Amino acid sequence: MAVAPLTETVLRMHGIQKSFLGVQVLHGIDLELRAGEVHALMGENGAGKSTLMKVLAGVYQADAGTIELAGREVAFAHPLQAQQAGVSTVFQEFNLLPERTVAENVFLGREPRRRGMVDADRMNADTAALLDDLGLSSIAPRRRVSTLSVAGQQIVEIVKALSYDARIISMDEPTAALAEEEVELLYGLVRMLRERGVAILYVSHRLKEIFDLSDRVTVLKDGALVDTVPTEDITPDELVRKMVGRPITSFFPDKLPETSLGDTRLRISGGGNEQLDGIDLEVRAGEIVTLAGLQGSGRTEIAHALFGVARFTRGTVEVDGKRVSPRSARQAVRAGLALVTEDRKAEGLALNQSVAANARLVLDAVLPRQSGRRAKQIPGILSSLELVSRGGDQEVRFLSGGNQQKVVLAKWLATDPAVIVLDEPTRGIDVGAKQKVYTLMRELSARGVAILMISSELQEVIGMADRIVVLRDGRIAGELPAGTDEEAVMQVATGQVTS
Amino acid sequence: MTTTAPEKKATRPGVAVAARLFGGGSATVFALLVLVFVAILFLNPSFFEPPSLMAFAKKAAPLVVLAVGQYLVIVCGELDLSVGSLVGAQVVIAAAVIDGQESRTVPVLLLMLAFGVLVGLVNGLVVTVLKVHSLIATLGMMLVLYGAIRLWTGGAPTGALSEGFRQVGREGIDMPVLRQLPWALLVAAAVVVVAVVFMRKPFGRTLVAAGDNEKAAAFAGVRVWWVRTIAFVLSSVLATLAGVLIGGYAGVTAQVGEGLEFTAITAVVLGGVVLGGGRGTVLAAMAGALTVEALFTLFNQLSLPSTIRPTVQGLIIVAAVAWAARERRRPFLPQS
């Protein structure tokens, strides 16, 4: 933590209220940002963080309350007004044109002109200057945005924000899509902006980031302000308690006593395809194996290979000792596999369909004759997952991220899988739902299910694993036992050591 | 308000059923249907005498059948423009092959069914295997059928349908009060009932899921290409059935079936079934078809020329889709 300088307050939001369709989601929130601070905004999903951010960004207009910028009251009717006043927002989903260049994106809608034509040279030079200023000269202004990594695209968003002379930048879960080493890059950028006196509102679910980066933290719960405290005066446990309103004794639940290691349920031998090579992997009944590695190291590719997306062209896969070679998700399900996909909205749910329809989709698709009978257990599964919904008829798009994930889990549990692959199962869900996912994993493993978990969050990779398999460049770089520290995992993942 | 289960229904079962039937944005179409009927009643009270209502049902039946077929294709995220041409082709083929001979009726019906399945399979496989957008694939099919029929008949259909063939579209069961219960009404009602049941079965659910989110459906084990192909086959089979009704009702002309694909699409979108898939119900599609047909009846009452129909359909399609899109049309969102 840098010395928190006593600096001017650049933003003062007071008594902000907002309702949608008669449901009040913000109950009089107060928030102050100081120049040169990283101010974390925390809360479970549905606590009102995004809404508050969007009010600040001019996407939504507050029903009541005031916003003061540098002492002057403002009201943003439009995001552009906010941007011109020096308030920029980097949303989780980027607003970039993938087929245009970095410079074209940064200056979109206000390109420098010469004799009526876009002055491309000046635009590129200006962008290069902005990038240089941040020490990011490795990104060429003429490069097409679609060729950049996620982190690169995020940088473009931030550069775009800075080009408006932003005094306040809010970031919505900026690390959600980043791999571990890209996170460091972002941290560096955030710290640099802080030194320049920019106020940063930082929304994240990851406690570690909050403590690494922020100077103060504001906690929201159910649309109300819980507290704003200097980060150094609070412990992670206290922070979680403020968010959930109850103490969480141990974040990762212990293994259930009846859990015992059984026979091998999933065995991949010499698995390979265009992205993967020499994958030897075994998961036994009652075992939780976690796959760690950087973005693009082949973690998700293993899940996809099992589900026929880009299947193994070399090697063999066995489930419960039987050779299977799934060419499709359907065959994978038949073989006893289940896959909770990485991207819940794009790959996991039919958002306009009901909770009930989504929860029985795998049964309907793969076991149509039994689906009526087996769907009867779904209500029980949903209630054991503590799903909060208005009923089975509610469309899943109206559920929070955590509850949506529970529907995805229920859909797969209904098939009684031998092996369940969980790809980023806790991404973007609140602390309470995360806990539920971890508890569920322990229960499944006690029932003899083999679990393969893919995750970018090292804490859960280590916290839940019986064994940690680290991937690098499509190959297994090493295997580490339970209880390894984060550093050791990163060293293997980045290739500093081989184990 | 925790842990609710799909079985938990509203306390009054009637309300839950009504919500299910008319839910999904389709209440509007039922209101519209009532409105049009009220307007007709105002202009011509005799329309509501049972025999003339039956005549209306007979006339509306083919469109209901076509709308159900179109619904199946639209709900899984595609579109079928070939149904109008297919209706025309089937009627012309039937007339030429039957050539007025009663004994050929049943074999020709089977031949039509086979042709319908073939057309649907081609549509479906071109879309799912060759990855041609359904708008283009079925537009192509529409032109191929249209041209082939004209090439074959030289512009003037030959032959004649048998009396037996024409029964279904034209006749009915004689009875008091109604005077005649049209076969066509029974056929359309049966199609709707079967379709409603079908959509509640596992296959129907996977069809909707494929239309809502193709990727999620595929990861859940849905054979997306297969369910879509089946939807096209069903659409063509229902178009064949509509052809039988229309041939019986209106007889054989070179123009038969022309433009029906657009009327069917109008009916379906008017029913609140969203283009692009995943939303809407069979009953709403049926209500859409009845509304369109009632609207045409209203135009007759107003002595408007029938040439106004395409214009009205055009307006309805755009208005209905715009209405369905209203919730996606917020003032300005930098990120949706």
mmCIF file with all atom_site columns, C-alpha atoms in Angstrom, chain B residues 177-319:
data_model
loop_
_atom_site.group_PDB
_atom_site.id
_atom_site.type_symbol
_atom_site.label_atom_id
_atom_site.label_alt_id
_atom_site.label_comp_id
_atom_site.label_asym_id
_atom_site.label_entity_id
_atom_site.label_seq_id
_atom_site.pdbx_PDB_ins_code
_atom_site.Cartn_x
_atom_site.Cartn_y
_atom_site.Cartn_z
_atom_site.occupancy
_atom_site.B_iso_or_equiv
_atom_site.pdbx_formal_charge
_atom_site.auth_seq_id
_atom_site.auth_comp_id
_atom_site.auth_asym_id
_atom_site.auth_atom_id
_atom_site.pdbx_PDB_model_num
ATOM 1   C CA . VAL B 1 177 ? -76.657 -25.339 -35.590 1.00 0.00 ? 177 VAL B CA 1
ATOM 2   C CA . LEU B 1 178 ? -73.227 -25.251 -37.238 1.00 0.00 ? 178 LEU B CA 1
ATOM 3   C CA . ARG B 1 179 ? -74.754 -26.649 -40.399 1.00 0.00 ? 179 ARG B CA 1
ATOM 4   C CA . GLN B 1 180 ? -71.377 -28.189 -41.184 1.00 0.00 ? 180 GLN B CA 1
ATOM 5   C CA . LEU B 1 181 ? -68.301 -28.877 -39.046 1.00 0.00 ? 181 LEU B CA 1
ATOM 6   C CA . PRO B 1 182 ? -65.474 -28.493 -41.588 1.00 0.00 ? 182 PRO B CA 1
ATOM 7   C CA . TRP B 1 183 ? -62.848 -31.221 -41.843 1.00 0.00 ? 183 TRP B CA 1
ATOM 8   C CA . ALA B 1 184 ? -60.320 -28.429 -42.241 1.00 0.00 ? 184 ALA B CA 1
ATOM 9   C CA . LEU B 1 185 ? -61.145 -27.105 -38.778 1.00 0.00 ? 185 LEU B CA 1
ATOM 10  C CA . LEU B 1 186 ? -60.647 -30.558 -37.291 1.00 0.00 ? 186 LEU B CA 1
ATOM 11  C CA . VAL B 1 187 ? -57.355 -30.960 -39.136 1.00 0.00 ? 187 VAL B CA 1
ATOM 12  C CA . ALA B 1 188 ? -56.077 -27.574 -37.975 1.00 0.00 ? 188 ALA B CA 1
ATOM 13  C CA . ALA B 1 189 ? -57.204 -28.228 -34.404 1.00 0.00 ? 189 ALA B CA 1
ATOM 14  C CA . ALA B 1 190 ? -55.473 -31.610 -34.431 1.00 0.00 ? 190 ALA B CA 1
ATOM 15  C CA . VAL B 1 191 ? -52.268 -30.048 -35.776 1.00 0.00 ? 191 VAL B CA 1
ATOM 16  C CA . VAL B 1 192 ? -52.321 -27.429 -33.015 1.00 0.00 ? 192 VAL B CA 1
ATOM 17  C CA . VAL B 1 193 ? -52.963 -29.984 -30.277 1.00 0.00 ? 193 VAL B CA 1
ATOM 18  C CA . VAL B 1 194 ? -50.246 -32.324 -31.522 1.00 0.00 ? 194 VAL B CA 1
ATOM 19  C CA . ALA B 1 195 ? -47.812 -29.411 -31.847 1.00 0.00 ? 195 ALA B CA 1
ATOM 20  C CA . VAL B 1 196 ? -48.543 -28.181 -28.313 1.00 0.00 ? 196 VAL B CA 1
ATOM 21  C CA . VAL B 1 197 ? -47.895 -31.658 -26.932 1.00 0.00 ? 197 VAL B CA 1
ATOM 22  C CA . PHE B 1 198 ? -44.821 -32.069 -29.139 1.00 0.00 ? 198 PHE B CA 1
ATOM 23  C CA . MET B 1 199 ? -43.306 -28.848 -27.839 1.00 0.00 ? 199 MET B CA 1
ATOM 24  C CA . ARG B 1 200 ? -43.664 -30.045 -24.263 1.00 0.00 ? 200 ARG B CA 1
ATOM 25  C CA . LYS B 1 201 ? -41.819 -33.277 -25.013 1.00 0.00 ? 201 LYS B CA 1
ATOM 26  C CA . PRO B 1 202 ? -38.036 -33.524 -24.696 1.00 0.00 ? 202 PRO B CA 1
ATOM 27  C CA . PHE B 1 203 ? -37.565 -33.018 -28.417 1.00 0.00 ? 203 PHE B CA 1
ATOM 28  C CA . GLY B 1 204 ? -39.651 -29.836 -28.419 1.00 0.00 ? 204 GLY B CA 1
ATOM 29  C CA . ARG B 1 205 ? -37.675 -28.460 -25.515 1.00 0.00 ? 205 ARG B CA 1
ATOM 30  C CA . THR B 1 206 ? -34.362 -29.125 -27.233 1.00 0.00 ? 206 THR B CA 1
ATOM 31  C CA . LEU B 1 207 ? -35.731 -27.396 -30.337 1.00 0.00 ? 207 LEU B CA 1
ATOM 32  C CA . VAL B 1 208 ? -36.407 -24.214 -28.355 1.00 0.00 ? 208 VAL B CA 1
ATOM 33  C CA . ALA B 1 209 ? -33.080 -24.469 -26.539 1.00 0.00 ? 209 ALA B CA 1
ATOM 34  C CA . ALA B 1 210 ? -31.253 -24.749 -29.868 1.00 0.00 ? 210 ALA B CA 1
ATOM 35  C CA . GLY B 1 211 ? -33.006 -21.589 -31.000 1.00 0.00 ? 211 GLY B CA 1
ATOM 36  C CA . ASP B 1 212 ? -32.228 -19.746 -27.795 1.00 0.00 ? 212 ASP B CA 1
ATOM 37  C CA . ASN B 1 213 ? -28.576 -20.635 -27.437 1.00 0.00 ? 213 ASN B CA 1
ATOM 38  C CA . GLU B 1 214 ? -27.058 -22.960 -29.972 1.00 0.00 ? 214 GLU B CA 1
ATOM 39  C CA . LYS B 1 215 ? -23.770 -23.332 -28.130 1.00 0.00 ? 215 LYS B CA 1
ATOM 40  C CA . ALA B 1 216 ? -25.288 -24.058 -24.756 1.00 0.00 ? 216 ALA B CA 1
ATOM 41  C CA . ALA B 1 217 ? -27.615 -26.566 -26.384 1.00 0.00 ? 217 ALA B CA 1
ATOM 42  C CA . ALA B 1 218 ? -24.719 -28.285 -28.128 1.00 0.00 ? 218 ALA B CA 1
ATOM 43  C CA . PHE B 1 219 ? -22.708 -28.487 -24.899 1.00 0.00 ? 219 PHE B CA 1
ATOM 44  C CA . ALA B 1 220 ? -25.756 -30.020 -23.247 1.00 0.00 ? 220 ALA B CA 1
ATOM 45  C CA . GLY B 1 221 ? -25.723 -32.782 -25.838 1.00 0.00 ? 221 GLY B CA 1
ATOM 46  C CA . VAL B 1 222 ? -28.390 -31.477 -28.218 1.00 0.00 ? 222 VAL B CA 1
ATOM 47  C CA . ARG B 1 223 ? -27.727 -32.501 -31.825 1.00 0.00 ? 223 ARG B CA 1
ATOM 48  C CA . VAL B 1 224 ? -28.448 -29.031 -33.070 1.00 0.00 ? 224 VAL B CA 1
ATOM 49  C CA . TRP B 1 225 ? -28.146 -29.913 -36.756 1.00 0.00 ? 225 TRP B CA 1
ATOM 50  C CA . TRP B 1 226 ? -30.542 -32.800 -36.357 1.00 0.00 ? 226 TRP B CA 1
ATOM 51  C CA . VAL B 1 227 ? -33.295 -30.992 -34.458 1.00 0.00 ? 227 VAL B CA 1
ATOM 52  C CA . ARG B 1 228 ? -33.166 -28.134 -36.951 1.00 0.00 ? 228 ARG B CA 1
ATOM 53  C CA . THR B 1 229 ? -33.366 -30.494 -39.894 1.00 0.00 ? 229 THR B CA 1
ATOM 54  C CA . ILE B 1 230 ? -36.413 -32.144 -38.324 1.00 0.00 ? 230 ILE B CA 1
ATOM 55  C CA . ALA B 1 231 ? -37.997 -28.701 -37.886 1.00 0.00 ? 231 ALA B CA 1
ATOM 56  C CA . PHE B 1 232 ? -37.598 -28.044 -41.617 1.00 0.00 ? 232 PHE B CA 1
ATOM 57  C CA . VAL B 1 233 ? -39.047 -31.464 -42.451 1.00 0.00 ? 233 VAL B CA 1
ATOM 58  C CA . LEU B 1 234 ? -42.047 -30.809 -40.211 1.00 0.00 ? 234 LEU B CA 1
ATOM 59  C CA . SER B 1 235 ? -42.522 -27.394 -41.780 1.00 0.00 ? 235 SER B CA 1
ATOM 60  C CA . SER B 1 236 ? -42.579 -28.945 -45.260 1.00 0.00 ? 236 SER B CA 1
ATOM 61  C CA . VAL B 1 237 ? -44.908 -31.737 -44.186 1.00 0.00 ? 237 VAL B CA 1
ATOM 62  C CA . LEU B 1 238 ? -47.301 -29.198 -42.693 1.00 0.00 ? 238 LEU B CA 1
ATOM 63  C CA . ALA B 1 239 ? -47.045 -27.132 -45.879 1.00 0.00 ? 239 ALA B CA 1
ATOM 64  C CA . THR B 1 240 ? -48.031 -30.291 -47.747 1.00 0.00 ? 240 THR B CA 1
ATOM 65  C CA . LEU B 1 241 ? -51.037 -30.685 -45.471 1.00 0.00 ? 241 LEU B CA 1
ATOM 66  C CA . ALA B 1 242 ? -51.904 -27.035 -46.026 1.00 0.00 ? 242 ALA B CA 1
ATOM 67  C CA . GLY B 1 243 ? -51.616 -27.736 -49.754 1.00 0.00 ? 243 GLY B CA 1
ATOM 68  C CA . VAL B 1 244 ? -54.207 -30.494 -49.460 1.00 0.00 ? 244 VAL B CA 1
ATOM 69  C CA . LEU B 1 245 ? -56.570 -28.109 -47.637 1.00 0.00 ? 245 LEU B CA 1
ATOM 70  C CA . ILE B 1 246 ? -56.004 -25.246 -50.053 1.00 0.00 ? 246 ILE B CA 1
ATOM 71  C CA . GLY B 1 247 ? -56.278 -27.472 -53.148 1.00 0.00 ? 247 GLY B CA 1
ATOM 72  C CA . GLY B 1 248 ? -59.594 -28.753 -51.850 1.00 0.00 ? 248 GLY B CA 1
ATOM 73  C CA . TYR B 1 249 ? -60.860 -25.344 -50.893 1.00 0.00 ? 249 TYR B CA 1
ATOM 74  C CA . ALA B 1 250 ? -59.698 -23.230 -53.778 1.00 0.00 ? 250 ALA B CA 1
ATOM 75  C CA . GLY B 1 251 ? -58.923 -25.665 -56.574 1.00 0.00 ? 251 GLY B CA 1
ATOM 76  C CA . VAL B 1 252 ? -55.964 -25.643 -58.934 1.00 0.00 ? 252 VAL B CA 1
ATOM 77  C CA . THR B 1 253 ? -54.473 -22.504 -60.402 1.00 0.00 ? 253 THR B CA 1
ATOM 78  C CA . ALA B 1 254 ? -50.952 -21.469 -61.308 1.00 0.00 ? 254 ALA B CA 1
ATOM 79  C CA . GLN B 1 255 ? -51.055 -18.888 -58.529 1.00 0.00 ? 255 GLN B CA 1
ATOM 80  C CA . VAL B 1 256 ? -51.985 -21.224 -55.720 1.00 0.00 ? 256 VAL B CA 1
ATOM 81  C CA . GLY B 1 257 ? -49.727 -20.817 -52.688 1.00 0.00 ? 257 GLY B CA 1
ATOM 82  C CA . GLU B 1 258 ? -48.148 -17.610 -53.912 1.00 0.00 ? 258 GLU B CA 1
ATOM 83  C CA . GLY B 1 259 ? -47.039 -15.367 -51.088 1.00 0.00 ? 259 GLY B CA 1
ATOM 84  C CA . LEU B 1 260 ? -48.243 -17.773 -48.403 1.00 0.00 ? 260 LEU B CA 1
ATOM 85  C CA . GLU B 1 261 ? -44.777 -17.962 -46.823 1.00 0.00 ? 261 GLU B CA 1
ATOM 86  C CA . PHE B 1 262 ? -45.025 -14.291 -45.988 1.00 0.00 ? 262 PHE B CA 1
ATOM 87  C CA . THR B 1 263 ? -48.546 -14.610 -44.647 1.00 0.00 ? 263 THR B CA 1
ATOM 88  C CA . ALA B 1 264 ? -47.374 -17.468 -42.426 1.00 0.00 ? 264 ALA B CA 1
ATOM 89  C CA . ILE B 1 265 ? -44.375 -15.472 -41.180 1.00 0.00 ? 265 ILE B CA 1
ATOM 90  C CA . THR B 1 266 ? -46.647 -12.500 -40.548 1.00 0.00 ? 266 THR B CA 1
ATOM 91  C CA . ALA B 1 267 ? -48.942 -14.706 -38.518 1.00 0.00 ? 267 ALA B CA 1
ATOM 92  C CA . VAL B 1 268 ? -46.104 -16.125 -36.446 1.00 0.00 ? 268 VAL B CA 1
ATOM 93  C CA . VAL B 1 269 ? -44.391 -12.824 -35.648 1.00 0.00 ? 269 VAL B CA 1
ATOM 94  C CA . LEU B 1 270 ? -47.763 -11.286 -34.898 1.00 0.00 ? 270 LEU B CA 1
ATOM 95  C CA . GLY B 1 271 ? -48.125 -14.076 -32.361 1.00 0.00 ? 271 GLY B CA 1
ATOM 96  C CA . GLY B 1 272 ? -45.050 -12.728 -30.598 1.00 0.00 ? 272 GLY B CA 1
ATOM 97  C CA . VAL B 1 273 ? -42.791 -15.575 -31.690 1.00 0.00 ? 273 VAL B CA 1
ATOM 98  C CA . VAL B 1 274 ? -39.418 -13.899 -31.897 1.00 0.00 ? 274 VAL B CA 1
ATOM 99  C CA . LEU B 1 275 ? -37.362 -14.223 -35.067 1.00 0.00 ? 275 LEU B CA 1
ATOM 100 C CA . GLY B 1 276 ? -33.999 -15.635 -34.155 1.00 0.00 ? 276 GLY B CA 1
ATOM 101 C CA . GLY B 1 277 ? -35.519 -18.305 -31.977 1.00 0.00 ? 277 GLY B CA 1
ATOM 102 C CA . GLY B 1 278 ? -36.057 -19.343 -28.430 1.00 0.00 ? 278 GLY B CA 1
ATOM 103 C CA . ARG B 1 279 ? -39.286 -17.541 -27.674 1.00 0.00 ? 279 ARG B CA 1
ATOM 104 C CA . GLY B 1 280 ? -42.993 -17.920 -28.302 1.00 0.00 ? 280 GLY B CA 1
ATOM 105 C CA . THR B 1 281 ? -45.647 -20.618 -28.212 1.00 0.00 ? 281 THR B CA 1
ATOM 106 C CA . VAL B 1 282 ? -47.635 -22.722 -30.677 1.00 0.00 ? 282 VAL B CA 1
ATOM 107 C CA . LEU B 1 283 ? -50.895 -21.224 -29.447 1.00 0.00 ? 283 LEU B CA 1
ATOM 108 C CA . ALA B 1 284 ? -49.595 -17.715 -30.028 1.00 0.00 ? 284 ALA B CA 1
ATOM 109 C CA . ALA B 1 285 ? -48.659 -18.669 -33.592 1.00 0.00 ? 285 ALA B CA 1
ATOM 110 C CA . MET B 1 286 ? -52.148 -20.059 -34.070 1.00 0.00 ? 286 MET B CA 1
ATOM 111 C CA . ALA B 1 287 ? -53.675 -16.872 -32.675 1.00 0.00 ? 287 ALA B CA 1
ATOM 112 C CA . GLY B 1 288 ? -51.465 -14.902 -35.045 1.00 0.00 ? 288 GLY B CA 1
ATOM 113 C CA . ALA B 1 289 ? -52.807 -16.878 -37.999 1.00 0.00 ? 289 ALA B CA 1
ATOM 114 C CA . LEU B 1 290 ? -56.404 -16.354 -36.898 1.00 0.00 ? 290 LEU B CA 1
ATOM 115 C CA . THR B 1 291 ? -55.775 -12.655 -36.404 1.00 0.00 ? 291 THR B CA 1
ATOM 116 C CA . VAL B 1 292 ? -54.317 -12.241 -39.895 1.00 0.00 ? 292 VAL B CA 1
ATOM 117 C CA . GLU B 1 293 ? -57.224 -14.138 -41.425 1.00 0.00 ? 293 GLU B CA 1
ATOM 118 C CA . ALA B 1 294 ? -59.732 -12.125 -39.372 1.00 0.00 ? 294 ALA B CA 1
ATOM 119 C CA . LEU B 1 295 ? -58.045 -8.953  -40.514 1.00 0.00 ? 295 LEU B CA 1
ATOM 120 C CA . PHE B 1 296 ? -58.493 -10.016 -44.136 1.00 0.00 ? 296 PHE B CA 1
ATOM 121 C CA . THR B 1 297 ? -62.157 -10.692 -43.381 1.00 0.00 ? 297 THR B CA 1
ATOM 122 C CA . LEU B 1 298 ? -62.435 -7.240  -41.863 1.00 0.00 ? 298 LEU B CA 1
ATOM 123 C CA . PHE B 1 299 ? -60.964 -5.747  -45.044 1.00 0.00 ? 299 PHE B CA 1
ATOM 124 C CA . ASN B 1 300 ? -63.617 -7.574  -47.034 1.00 0.00 ? 300 ASN B CA 1
ATOM 125 C CA . GLN B 1 301 ? -66.291 -6.123  -44.796 1.00 0.00 ? 301 GLN B CA 1
ATOM 126 C CA . LEU B 1 302 ? -64.826 -2.704  -45.415 1.00 0.00 ? 302 LEU B CA 1
ATOM 127 C CA . SER B 1 303 ? -64.838 -3.466  -49.154 1.00 0.00 ? 303 SER B CA 1
ATOM 128 C CA . LEU B 1 304 ? -61.099 -2.903  -49.374 1.00 0.00 ? 304 LEU B CA 1
ATOM 129 C CA . PRO B 1 305 ? -59.443 -4.562  -52.354 1.00 0.00 ? 305 PRO B CA 1
ATOM 130 C CA . SER B 1 306 ? -57.514 -7.733  -51.610 1.00 0.00 ? 306 SER B CA 1
ATOM 131 C CA . THR B 1 307 ? -54.467 -6.144  -53.219 1.00 0.00 ? 307 THR B CA 1
ATOM 132 C CA . ILE B 1 308 ? -54.008 -4.237  -49.973 1.00 0.00 ? 308 ILE B CA 1
ATOM 133 C CA . ARG B 1 309 ? -52.997 -7.432  -48.178 1.00 0.00 ? 309 ARG B CA 1
ATOM 134 C CA . PRO B 1 310 ? -49.266 -7.511  -48.939 1.00 0.00 ? 310 PRO B CA 1
ATOM 135 C CA . THR B 1 311 ? -48.934 -3.902  -47.766 1.00 0.00 ? 311 THR B CA 1
ATOM 136 C CA . VAL B 1 312 ? -50.732 -4.670  -44.527 1.00 0.00 ? 312 VAL B CA 1
ATOM 137 C CA . GLN B 1 313 ? -48.642 -7.790  -44.020 1.00 0.00 ? 313 GLN B CA 1
ATOM 138 C CA . GLY B 1 314 ? -45.498 -5.781  -44.535 1.00 0.00 ? 314 GLY B CA 1
ATOM 139 C CA . LEU B 1 315 ? -46.575 -3.253  -41.935 1.00 0.00 ? 315 LEU B CA 1
ATOM 140 C CA . ILE B 1 316 ? -47.544 -6.001  -39.497 1.00 0.00 ? 316 ILE B CA 1
ATOM 141 C CA . ILE B 1 317 ? -44.218 -7.828  -39.823 1.00 0.00 ? 317 ILE B CA 1
ATOM 142 C CA . VAL B 1 318 ? -42.180 -4.717  -39.120 1.00 0.00 ? 318 VAL B CA 1
ATOM 143 C CA . ALA B 1 319 ? -44.494 -3.494  -36.367 1.00 0.00 ? 319 ALA B CA 1
#
